[in-house]
DNA sequence: TTGTAGGCGTTATCAA
DNA sequence: TTGATAACGCCTACAA
């Protein structure tokens, strides 16, 4: 790799001058600029980001920490982040945390060691020293922390909507699946749903789950129908679980939505392709990723920011695992 | 952030000594070691990777270039890569190429600028200067290039198997979906399928497609049944497209697999959750990611490598979009 | 067993 | 308008 020295030599100028033309800082005569530019081309020179980063004490790298890219909700988020960052000339160091504090800490540490200028994290523990003591901007994604920069959807409201729409469509023996206890958005949805159900005086059962993995989801779905065979409506903690419930319901010969209605959460790409297609509470994942990245970029540039917490809309997306509302008058 | 100087001062030794204890290189007295270690803890010191990287002219970073993390096949790959790299103390700079040479080039360039020590790339153009001129190890993932390090599944064989199994299960009016022309694995599968079909003297139709996006897949599925209404077997270019075909077939009131059999490719997590669940040619995505990462790590450590190209097995995964073979004697 | 000093490739300050 | 040069934080000869 050619260095700035090689370029300087080739162009017959000093490294300072080369640096000036590269960074467009300070005066440089047109003729010299041209000489330098030809030298750069001739040597295929590109500046060493590491040396830059060392000197400036900041890089063009940001850290992205997601629970598990294998969960179909996150690729959309990640893509949104990536696209926005790419447009702003930042690169991403990526890690999966598995919702595990230790891993999180390790990643954040290596992020810092690599001089990242900002972090986007989907963590359940934003109020930890891990993040509090960071002296670079952090944006929480799909998570909140009071008053700290974050982009998230209102899970509580989503849960409420799910419950209301399900009741409006006639279910009376509802089972609510409570997502993993340590995952905030899952608990928010759960709370919202049982709140709305209680408000309306509708009884409900609860099935606890402890992960969002595809394989385990199947088990809980089985459990659900064994323990609560008369369930006529399921509010799942997300679309993965909803998909498993749907699969199991069909396997048991139930008619969906006539015997059981199902509402998921997220609207992962797959949901619309299921048969019957899945009614769900949509979160605009891609846009959330973009918004988070955009917010982070602004934070990095130290622009004065008004809205540091961005709440994205959650929308009831009616498809075929729920009945039509007018079927019930 | 504390620097090695601060630690040295705090411990009353020279930076060289601190460096020695950190890197476990050279002699250092037990007492001094202890002093240094306390200083490190007291100051919460962690070495600046950027400075290290600058000096050594290599980092602990590798570049991962995937077409589109939003395509459900890739998160599994990415996760495999990440897990293996994480275990070997490497971090990942991640980018989506959209199968676009320009983007690829840009990413590779910034990878190099950041001193990555290796690259894992899923590219359709391994034989380009972009990769040839790289003087760090590159592993091609889900792609091959003659004799260069790569981890991939045999698409041709997969296509062949799909065709054979479909014919064995009685389909005679088969439609083969030809994936995007510029995507190698897609073409390999296609070739394999039509080869096997021709060998057996079975006529077939072809439907061309140009991406793997969920939304477009729906369009091609419609097209398929409009143009070839008597199709009784579809070999899709991957599970995304297969899912769309399944969805459309059911929408048209066809019975799957009795009226139409469908075989996909990849075995994405969703495939087993569809109803009916999708028969497919499985690629072990997660393992492929791991294998690629492992190979790269060995290449970086300059271990003598025997098998630089690792072909992973492709397996016929029989589920419910195909008939049972004994139903036909 | 330990310390001094030079250099990795840049940028920015200061003189010229 | 340009050039020397001192950092940035670390590692490694080489000397002591």
XYZ file of C-alpha atoms (C1' of nucleotides) in Angstrom:
690
model
C 0.000 0.000 0.000
C 1.239 3.388 -0.903
C 1.516 5.914 1.884
C 1.216 9.655 1.890
C 5.014 9.781 1.806
C 5.136 7.875 -1.459
C 2.633 10.245 -2.949
C 4.600 13.241 -1.719
C 7.786 11.907 -3.222
C 6.123 11.020 -6.489
C 4.627 14.485 -6.751
C 7.741 16.248 -5.570
C 6.017 17.986 -2.689
C 5.809 17.532 1.078
C 3.412 15.273 2.902
C 1.743 18.338 4.341
C 0.736 19.448 0.908
C -0.611 16.055 0.000
C -2.603 16.042 3.194
C -3.986 19.445 2.266
C -5.274 18.353 -1.082
C -6.750 15.169 0.324
C -8.615 16.921 3.071
C -9.265 20.128 1.166
C -7.893 22.120 4.009
C -5.669 25.166 3.580
C -4.352 26.749 0.418
C -2.675 24.828 -2.342
C -1.782 26.049 -5.784
C -3.746 24.626 -8.663
C -0.654 23.257 -10.349
C 0.566 21.505 -7.222
C -2.892 20.129 -6.619
C -2.848 18.611 -10.055
C 0.581 17.102 -9.539
C -0.602 15.573 -6.308
C -3.769 14.253 -7.833
C -1.887 12.505 -10.611
C 0.475 10.994 -8.091
C -2.478 9.727 -6.058
C -3.970 8.099 -9.103
C -0.693 6.686 -10.296
C -0.034 5.023 -6.975
C -3.651 4.045 -6.283
C -3.278 5.779 -3.005
C -6.023 5.756 -0.405
C -5.443 7.198 3.045
C -4.884 4.771 5.855
C -7.946 5.117 8.056
C -6.159 3.602 10.993
C -3.488 6.280 11.077
C -6.155 8.908 10.662
C -8.184 7.422 13.412
C -5.189 7.324 15.719
C -4.345 10.930 15.164
C -7.865 12.276 15.336
C -8.869 9.978 18.123
C -11.968 9.120 16.182
C -12.751 6.855 13.282
C -15.460 6.544 10.663
C -16.703 3.416 12.394
C -19.804 2.908 14.465
C -20.759 -0.088 16.555
C -24.026 -1.926 16.048
C -25.134 -4.333 18.722
C -28.224 -6.431 18.070
C -29.602 -9.352 20.064
C -29.587 -11.860 17.252
C -29.474 -11.229 13.535
C -31.085 -14.614 13.105
C -34.333 -13.314 14.525
C -36.131 -12.108 11.383
C -37.016 -8.785 12.915
C -33.429 -7.631 13.127
C -32.141 -7.917 9.580
C -34.552 -5.167 8.593
C -33.325 -2.977 11.400
C -29.737 -3.711 10.500
C -30.322 -2.923 6.875
C -31.880 0.401 7.740
C -28.914 1.266 9.895
C -26.480 0.142 7.262
C -28.069 2.049 4.416
C -28.153 5.301 6.337
C -24.624 4.886 7.642
C -23.310 3.969 4.245
C -24.774 7.160 2.828
C -22.950 9.088 5.510
C -19.644 7.321 4.916
C -19.620 5.369 8.127
C -18.846 1.682 8.401
C -20.318 -0.712 10.893
C -18.749 -3.085 13.345
C -21.434 -5.590 14.066
C -22.106 -7.929 16.955
C -24.805 -10.231 18.311
C -25.366 -9.922 22.035
C -27.833 -12.751 22.615
C -29.372 -10.420 25.193
C -26.384 -11.284 27.298
C -24.794 -8.564 29.413
C -21.364 -10.089 29.379
C -21.233 -10.287 25.613
C -22.611 -6.789 25.404
C -19.890 -5.452 27.620
C -17.205 -7.194 25.624
C -18.499 -5.809 22.391
C -18.860 -2.301 23.695
C -15.335 -2.514 24.961
C -13.874 -3.554 21.651
C -15.981 -0.919 19.945
C -14.295 1.655 22.128
C -10.897 0.112 21.569
C -11.470 0.581 17.890
C -12.321 4.253 18.285
C -15.871 3.971 17.078
C -17.563 7.372 17.090
C -20.973 6.114 18.100
C -22.989 3.076 19.039
C -26.424 1.773 18.191
C -27.561 -0.825 20.660
C -30.612 -2.888 21.225
C -30.098 -3.643 24.873
C -32.284 -4.450 27.831
C -29.932 -2.643 30.162
C -29.438 0.862 28.880
C -29.070 2.127 32.424
C -25.803 0.392 33.063
C -22.346 1.812 33.401
C -21.579 0.003 30.178
C -23.549 2.695 28.402
C -23.654 5.510 30.928
C -19.897 5.815 31.062
C -19.461 5.799 27.336
C -18.262 9.181 26.168
C -19.500 8.728 22.658
C -23.109 9.042 21.551
C -25.316 5.985 21.924
C -28.695 5.455 20.328
C -30.921 2.752 21.735
C -32.838 0.937 19.083
C -36.053 -0.975 19.662
C -35.496 -0.044 23.322
C -35.937 3.063 25.424
C -34.185 4.684 28.301
C -35.713 7.759 29.840
C -34.594 10.737 27.899
C -31.610 9.137 26.274
C -31.432 8.984 22.513
C -33.565 6.157 21.275
C -35.782 4.935 18.490
C -38.550 2.560 19.391
C -42.148 1.651 18.808
C -44.751 1.827 21.515
C -45.079 -1.772 22.590
C -47.650 -1.014 25.234
C -49.911 0.680 22.759
C -49.321 -2.153 20.329
C -50.394 -4.695 22.897
C -53.465 -2.649 23.677
C -54.440 -2.421 20.043
C -53.968 -6.135 19.556
C -56.288 -6.857 22.470
C -58.928 -4.411 21.370
C -58.999 -5.592 17.793
C -59.181 -9.186 18.865
C -62.087 -8.521 21.190
C -63.802 -6.419 18.536
C -63.608 -9.460 16.288
C -65.338 -11.685 18.768
C -62.726 -13.681 20.701
C -63.649 -14.219 24.352
C -61.278 -16.987 25.470
C -58.059 -15.225 24.780
C -54.600 -16.525 25.506
C -51.828 -13.986 25.760
C -48.307 -15.190 25.279
C -45.908 -13.484 27.559
C -42.549 -13.072 25.883
C -39.193 -13.463 27.584
C -39.173 -11.635 30.897
C -35.861 -9.925 30.330
C -36.803 -8.467 26.981
C -38.368 -5.077 27.453
C -40.428 -4.681 24.303
C -41.931 -8.120 24.881
C -43.027 -7.141 28.367
C -44.448 -3.853 27.162
C -46.616 -5.596 24.631
C -47.738 -8.068 27.200
C -48.661 -5.350 29.663
C -50.538 -3.405 27.029
C -52.529 -6.450 26.034
C -53.561 -7.533 29.519
C -54.335 -3.954 30.455
C -56.730 -3.580 27.574
C -58.248 -6.983 28.245
C -58.777 -6.175 31.924
C -60.271 -2.799 31.048
C -62.837 -4.547 28.940
C -63.478 -7.179 31.533
C -62.359 -10.019 29.310
C -60.805 -13.046 30.986
C -57.585 -14.411 29.574
C -54.921 -17.044 30.056
C -51.221 -16.525 29.951
C -48.571 -18.763 28.452
C -45.018 -17.893 29.341
C -42.215 -18.185 26.859
C -38.550 -17.594 27.277
C -37.050 -16.951 23.875
C -37.898 -16.073 20.308
C -36.252 -19.039 18.716
C -38.106 -20.808 15.953
C -37.625 -24.240 17.405
C -38.771 -23.433 20.901
C -41.724 -21.478 19.600
C -43.169 -24.736 18.305
C -43.073 -26.238 21.764
C -44.927 -23.352 23.348
C -47.532 -23.462 20.653
C -48.215 -27.100 21.490
C -48.291 -26.273 25.171
C -50.754 -23.498 24.564
C -53.387 -25.682 22.958
C -52.871 -28.485 25.438
C -53.289 -26.263 28.447
C -55.979 -24.049 27.036
C -57.862 -26.096 24.457
C -60.786 -23.692 24.259
C -58.677 -20.725 23.332
C -60.378 -18.785 20.553
C -57.842 -16.004 20.251
C -54.079 -15.818 20.668
C -52.065 -12.671 21.105
C -48.508 -13.725 20.437
C -45.436 -11.887 21.573
C -44.142 -11.598 18.061
C -44.575 -12.980 14.575
C -42.233 -15.880 15.119
C -44.309 -17.183 17.951
C -47.509 -16.326 16.095
C -46.296 -18.347 13.139
C -45.671 -21.340 15.363
C -49.124 -20.967 16.898
C -50.694 -20.783 13.485
C -48.806 -23.835 12.355
C -49.898 -25.786 15.405
C -53.520 -24.644 15.160
C -53.712 -25.849 11.580
C -52.041 -29.085 12.524
C -54.746 -29.639 15.100
C -57.330 -29.160 12.413
C -58.581 -25.861 13.736
C -59.934 -23.314 11.346
C -58.098 -20.008 11.453
C -59.586 -17.470 11.953
C -63.005 -19.039 12.548
C -62.004 -21.218 15.499
C -59.000 -19.246 16.645
C -57.848 -15.786 15.777
C -54.158 -14.975 15.944
C -52.401 -11.642 16.144
C -48.648 -11.323 15.995
C -46.237 -8.484 16.445
C -43.560 -6.954 14.190
C -44.711 -7.758 10.668
C -41.643 -9.624 9.585
C -41.378 -10.123 5.835
C -42.709 -13.603 6.093
C -45.956 -12.803 7.805
C -47.727 -11.748 4.669
C -46.682 -14.932 2.880
C -48.163 -17.373 5.329
C -51.442 -19.080 4.575
C -53.569 -17.697 6.029
C -51.485 -14.552 6.111
C -50.814 -13.226 9.539
C -52.616 -10.320 11.135
C -50.083 -8.398 13.126
C -49.074 -5.207 14.846
C -46.547 -3.738 12.502
C -43.356 -2.038 13.509
C -41.548 -0.224 10.699
C -38.269 -2.007 11.293
C -36.321 -0.690 8.336
C -37.358 2.867 9.027
C -36.492 2.456 12.667
C -32.998 1.395 11.725
C -32.643 4.348 9.413
C -33.978 6.744 11.985
C -31.602 5.455 14.616
C -28.644 5.789 12.290
C -29.704 9.234 11.254
C -30.077 10.317 14.840
C -26.656 8.932 15.665
C -25.041 10.730 12.766
C -26.533 13.985 13.961
C -25.388 13.296 17.485
C -21.887 12.616 16.202
C -21.835 15.839 14.237
C -22.906 17.474 17.448
C -25.847 19.123 15.822
C -28.283 20.441 18.359
C -30.922 17.822 18.616
C -34.459 18.473 19.724
C -35.998 15.069 19.602
C -33.624 12.588 21.044
C -36.282 9.989 21.523
C -38.178 9.011 18.446
C -41.269 6.944 18.839
C -42.324 5.174 15.692
C -45.949 4.377 14.935
C -47.283 0.922 15.454
C -50.040 -0.108 13.073
C -52.676 -2.778 13.133
C -52.119 -4.746 9.967
C -55.210 -6.709 9.228
C -54.768 -9.921 7.301
C -56.293 -13.373 7.371
C -55.753 -14.766 10.846
C -58.451 -12.456 12.188
C -62.101 -12.202 11.175
C -63.580 -9.201 9.488
C -65.030 -6.848 12.044
C -68.367 -6.496 10.283
C -68.874 -10.234 10.518
C -69.875 -9.468 14.058
C -71.921 -6.363 13.484
C -9.111 6.800 28.157
C -5.958 5.774 29.903
C -2.935 5.107 27.738
C -0.024 2.803 28.189
C 1.923 5.846 29.437
C -0.515 6.442 32.250
C -0.218 2.853 33.303
C 3.558 3.036 33.206
C 3.592 6.156 35.323
C 1.093 4.727 37.789
C 3.127 1.557 38.154
C 6.469 3.346 38.243
C 7.859 1.451 35.260
C 8.484 2.112 31.600
C 5.979 1.690 28.811
C 8.057 -1.135 27.440
C 7.511 -3.120 30.593
C 3.794 -2.505 30.489
C 3.728 -3.617 26.899
C 5.581 -6.751 27.906
C 3.086 -7.764 30.497
C 0.137 -7.008 28.251
C 1.475 -9.036 25.386
C 3.224 -11.625 27.501
C 6.375 -11.108 25.565
C 9.859 -11.026 27.080
C 10.911 -11.326 30.669
C 9.343 -9.372 33.443
C 9.808 -9.832 37.168
C 6.839 -11.157 39.083
C 6.740 -8.146 41.370
C 6.784 -5.681 38.504
C 4.151 -7.690 36.725
C 1.918 -7.359 39.729
C 2.488 -3.651 40.004
C 1.596 -3.254 36.366
C -1.465 -5.389 36.680
C -2.790 -3.350 39.583
C -2.145 -0.171 37.658
C -4.052 -1.564 34.684
C -7.006 -2.402 36.860
C -6.901 0.866 38.725
C -7.004 2.847 35.512
C -9.384 0.528 33.669
C -6.823 0.406 30.951
C -7.444 -1.413 27.707
C -5.004 -1.141 24.842
C -5.953 1.089 21.970
C -6.527 -1.268 19.075
C -6.056 1.493 16.567
C -2.538 2.254 17.690
C -1.767 -1.426 17.745
C -3.192 -1.854 14.321
C -1.165 1.044 12.987
C 2.068 -0.298 14.344
C 1.537 -3.897 13.352
C -0.054 -3.002 10.070
C -2.827 -5.424 10.893
C -5.909 -5.313 13.051
C -8.229 -7.804 14.711
C -10.919 -6.882 12.227
C -12.238 -8.844 9.310
C -14.594 -7.683 6.587
C -17.834 -9.487 5.835
C -19.583 -8.695 2.607
C -22.998 -10.215 2.002
C -25.507 -9.475 -0.745
C -28.399 -8.557 1.511
C -28.870 -9.390 5.150
C -32.581 -8.975 4.562
C -32.658 -12.144 2.514
C -33.426 -14.796 5.153
C -30.662 -17.062 3.986
C -27.918 -14.670 5.008
C -28.555 -14.026 8.683
C -27.724 -17.656 9.361
C -24.509 -17.368 7.414
C -23.642 -14.137 9.169
C -24.324 -15.633 12.553
C -22.065 -18.565 11.837
C -19.299 -16.239 10.776
C -19.806 -14.036 13.785
C -19.809 -16.833 16.319
C -16.617 -18.336 15.005
C -14.889 -14.987 14.707
C -15.968 -13.943 18.157
C -14.454 -17.094 19.574
C -11.219 -16.185 17.878
C -11.266 -12.596 19.082
C -11.941 -11.037 15.755
C -14.535 -8.378 15.124
C -16.516 -7.895 11.972
C -17.015 -4.934 9.718
C -20.176 -5.690 7.873
C -21.624 -4.527 4.575
C -24.436 -5.309 2.153
C -23.386 -5.343 -1.482
C -26.744 -5.780 -3.189
C -24.817 -7.896 -5.682
C -23.477 -4.613 -6.977
C -19.868 -4.411 -8.063
C -19.493 -0.754 -7.288
C -20.675 -1.148 -3.737
C -18.483 -4.213 -3.365
C -15.446 -2.322 -4.478
C -16.148 0.507 -2.107
C -16.553 -1.829 0.794
C -13.449 -3.793 0.028
C -11.558 -0.559 -0.208
C -12.676 0.674 3.166
C -11.986 -2.752 4.608
C -8.427 -2.395 3.451
C -8.203 1.153 4.682
C -9.160 -0.154 8.082
C -6.432 -2.769 8.051
C -8.716 -5.762 8.139
C -6.722 -8.972 8.177
C -9.127 -10.948 6.070
C -12.340 -10.840 4.104
C -15.302 -13.127 3.721
C -17.296 -12.270 0.654
C -20.313 -13.599 -1.083
C -19.652 -12.188 -4.496
C -20.519 -13.088 -8.058
C -17.221 -11.733 -9.287
C -14.443 -13.440 -7.378
C -12.206 -13.237 -10.413
C -11.885 -9.507 -10.375
C -8.953 -7.347 -9.469
C -10.990 -6.251 -6.499
C -10.233 -9.618 -4.972
C -7.222 -10.809 -6.917
C -5.116 -7.838 -5.926
C -5.984 -8.067 -2.280
C -2.944 -9.076 -0.310
C -4.934 -10.426 2.599
C -6.724 -13.751 2.656
C -10.212 -13.871 1.189
C -12.741 -16.635 1.646
C -15.645 -16.805 -0.746
C -18.837 -17.845 0.917
C -21.812 -19.379 -0.858
C -19.717 -18.848 -3.984
C -16.755 -20.535 -5.621
C -13.750 -19.502 -7.575
C -11.474 -22.145 -8.975
C -9.043 -23.160 -6.355
C -9.381 -20.088 -4.209
C -10.519 -20.463 -0.617
C -14.236 -20.893 -0.516
C -17.109 -22.519 1.280
C -20.154 -23.374 -0.736
C -22.804 -25.955 -1.374
C -23.125 -27.790 -4.644
C -25.955 -25.948 -6.322
C -25.794 -28.041 -9.458
C -26.193 -31.241 -7.508
C -28.973 -29.621 -5.481
C -30.843 -28.718 -8.623
C -30.397 -32.230 -9.925
C -31.724 -33.763 -6.743
C -34.709 -31.445 -6.721
C -35.591 -32.486 -10.253
C -35.141 -36.184 -9.599
C -37.192 -36.188 -6.439
C -39.935 -34.241 -8.073
C -40.119 -36.605 -10.988
C -39.960 -39.598 -8.635
C -43.036 -38.167 -6.954
C -44.984 -38.010 -10.149
C -44.845 -34.483 -11.531
C -44.693 -34.340 -15.329
C -45.505 -30.729 -16.129
C -42.715 -29.114 -14.287
C -41.913 -25.457 -14.185
C -38.415 -24.465 -13.225
C -37.858 -20.985 -11.954
C -34.622 -19.531 -13.142
C -33.163 -17.243 -10.521
C -31.377 -13.993 -11.228
C -28.905 -14.411 -14.066
C -26.037 -12.683 -12.309
C -26.249 -14.806 -9.177
C -24.059 -17.843 -9.531
C -25.651 -20.269 -7.090
C -29.049 -19.570 -8.608
C -27.749 -20.439 -12.057
C -26.061 -23.576 -10.813
C -29.281 -24.858 -9.322
C -31.126 -24.029 -12.467
C -28.618 -25.835 -14.619
C -28.663 -28.866 -12.363
C -32.433 -29.052 -12.493
C -32.809 -28.757 -16.240
C -29.959 -31.162 -16.788
C -31.629 -33.824 -14.693
C -34.971 -33.154 -16.317
C -33.501 -33.425 -19.794
C -31.676 -36.593 -18.854
C -34.956 -38.142 -17.873
C -36.704 -36.827 -20.942
C -39.167 -34.736 -18.986
C -40.409 -31.540 -20.606
C -40.435 -28.381 -18.553
C -41.196 -24.705 -18.663
C -39.016 -21.918 -17.399
C -40.015 -18.768 -15.590
C -37.338 -16.138 -15.283
C -36.948 -14.059 -12.188
C -34.572 -11.267 -11.413
C -34.309 -10.930 -7.678
C -35.002 -12.684 -4.405
C -37.141 -9.974 -2.907
C -40.288 -11.038 -1.118
C -42.492 -8.560 -2.888
C -41.360 -9.357 -6.393
C -41.535 -13.063 -5.716
C -45.297 -12.731 -5.426
C -45.489 -11.280 -8.918
C -43.546 -14.111 -10.482
C -45.662 -16.637 -8.699
C -48.755 -15.124 -10.274
C -47.057 -15.036 -13.643
C -46.123 -18.658 -13.326
C -49.650 -19.929 -12.906
C -51.004 -17.586 -15.556
C -48.501 -18.650 -18.170
C -48.366 -22.300 -17.232
C -51.718 -23.162 -15.678
C -51.178 -26.903 -15.959
C -47.975 -26.920 -13.968
C -47.995 -29.813 -11.524
C -44.565 -29.239 -10.065
C -42.475 -26.175 -9.353
C -38.762 -26.110 -8.689
C -38.134 -22.722 -7.205
C -34.804 -20.962 -7.121
C -34.941 -20.607 -3.370
C -37.303 -20.800 -0.428
C -38.414 -17.202 -0.725
C -39.675 -17.771 -4.210
C -41.037 -21.180 -3.238
C -42.995 -19.578 -0.429
C -44.514 -17.096 -2.820
C -45.424 -19.888 -5.203
C -47.011 -21.858 -2.409
C -48.971 -18.828 -1.297
C -50.223 -18.202 -4.804
C -51.096 -21.850 -5.419
C -53.215 -21.937 -2.288
C -54.824 -18.656 -3.229
C -55.833 -20.190 -6.534
C -57.475 -23.034 -4.647
C -54.936 -25.613 -5.721
C -54.165 -28.492 -3.450
C -50.514 -28.738 -2.488
C -48.972 -31.249 -2.986
C -51.750 -33.156 -4.788
C -52.238 -30.666 -7.615
C -48.844 -29.055 -7.520
C -45.655 -30.094 -5.823
C -43.167 -27.447 -4.786
C -39.497 -27.738 -3.940
C -37.486 -24.824 -2.666
C -33.833 -24.280 -1.947
C -31.947 -23.245 1.185
C -34.168 -24.343 4.046
C -34.553 -20.969 5.655
C -35.934 -21.092 9.204
C -39.376 -20.271 8.009
C -39.754 -23.124 5.597
C -40.654 -25.661 8.225
C -43.291 -23.370 9.696
C -45.319 -22.895 6.567
C -48.512 -24.820 6.070
C -47.997 -27.075 4.318
C -44.358 -27.031 5.343
C -41.950 -26.637 2.505
C -39.949 -29.439 0.953
C -36.580 -28.052 0.092
C -32.944 -28.644 -0.730
C -31.199 -27.715 2.452
C -27.960 -25.839 2.703
C -26.412 -25.773 6.166
C -26.133 -21.997 6.264
C -24.960 -21.569 9.818
C -22.312 -24.222 9.434
C -21.189 -22.713 6.184
C -20.658 -19.396 7.911
C -18.701 -21.063 10.664
C -16.616 -23.048 8.231
C -15.775 -19.954 6.221
C -14.745 -18.057 9.322
C -12.706 -20.964 10.551
C -10.957 -21.273 7.221
C -10.212 -17.565 7.191
C -8.787 -17.656 10.689
C -6.460 -20.451 9.665
C -5.457 -18.595 6.540
C -4.702 -15.513 8.646
C -2.591 -17.508 11.038
C -0.822 -18.776 7.977
C -1.332 -22.364 8.926
C -0.695 -24.688 6.050
C -4.057 -25.406 4.616
C -4.913 -28.520 2.682
C -8.499 -27.973 1.829
C -8.996 -24.453 0.726
C -12.293 -25.167 -0.892
C -14.902 -26.697 1.299
C -17.995 -28.090 -0.298
C -20.860 -28.511 2.099
C -23.500 -31.195 1.624
C -26.849 -30.354 0.196
C -29.711 -32.469 1.490
C -33.163 -33.215 0.248
C -35.440 -32.191 3.083
C -38.759 -33.821 2.571
C -41.765 -32.060 3.989
C -45.331 -31.442 2.940
C -45.213 -29.706 -0.405
C -44.235 -32.954 -2.072
C -46.051 -36.269 -2.147
C -44.734 -39.393 -0.508
C -42.759 -41.460 -2.946
C -44.553 -44.717 -2.219
C -47.855 -43.130 -3.180
C -46.687 -43.820 -6.679
C -45.202 -47.239 -6.197
C 15.150 -7.821 33.982
C 14.213 -3.087 32.535
C 14.377 1.431 29.918
C 15.169 4.545 25.714
C 13.915 5.744 21.398
C 12.283 5.254 16.729
C 8.596 4.491 13.760
C 3.724 2.786 12.059
C 0.747 6.827 8.500
C -1.802 10.834 9.428
C -2.926 15.621 10.582
C -2.094 20.213 12.321
C 0.853 23.826 14.000
C 4.191 26.945 13.056
C 7.719 29.069 10.164
C 9.298 30.277 6.115
C 1.495 28.826 -0.824
C 4.545 25.351 1.047
C 7.502 22.455 4.248
C 9.423 20.555 8.816
C 7.951 18.468 12.588
C 5.567 17.089 16.658
C 2.088 14.428 18.142
C -1.720 10.223 18.235
C -0.770 5.245 21.385
C 1.541 1.325 20.727
C 5.391 -2.174 19.988
C 10.097 -3.701 19.437
C 15.080 -3.357 18.699
C 18.793 -2.288 21.212
C 21.237 -0.813 25.222
C 21.931 -0.890 29.861
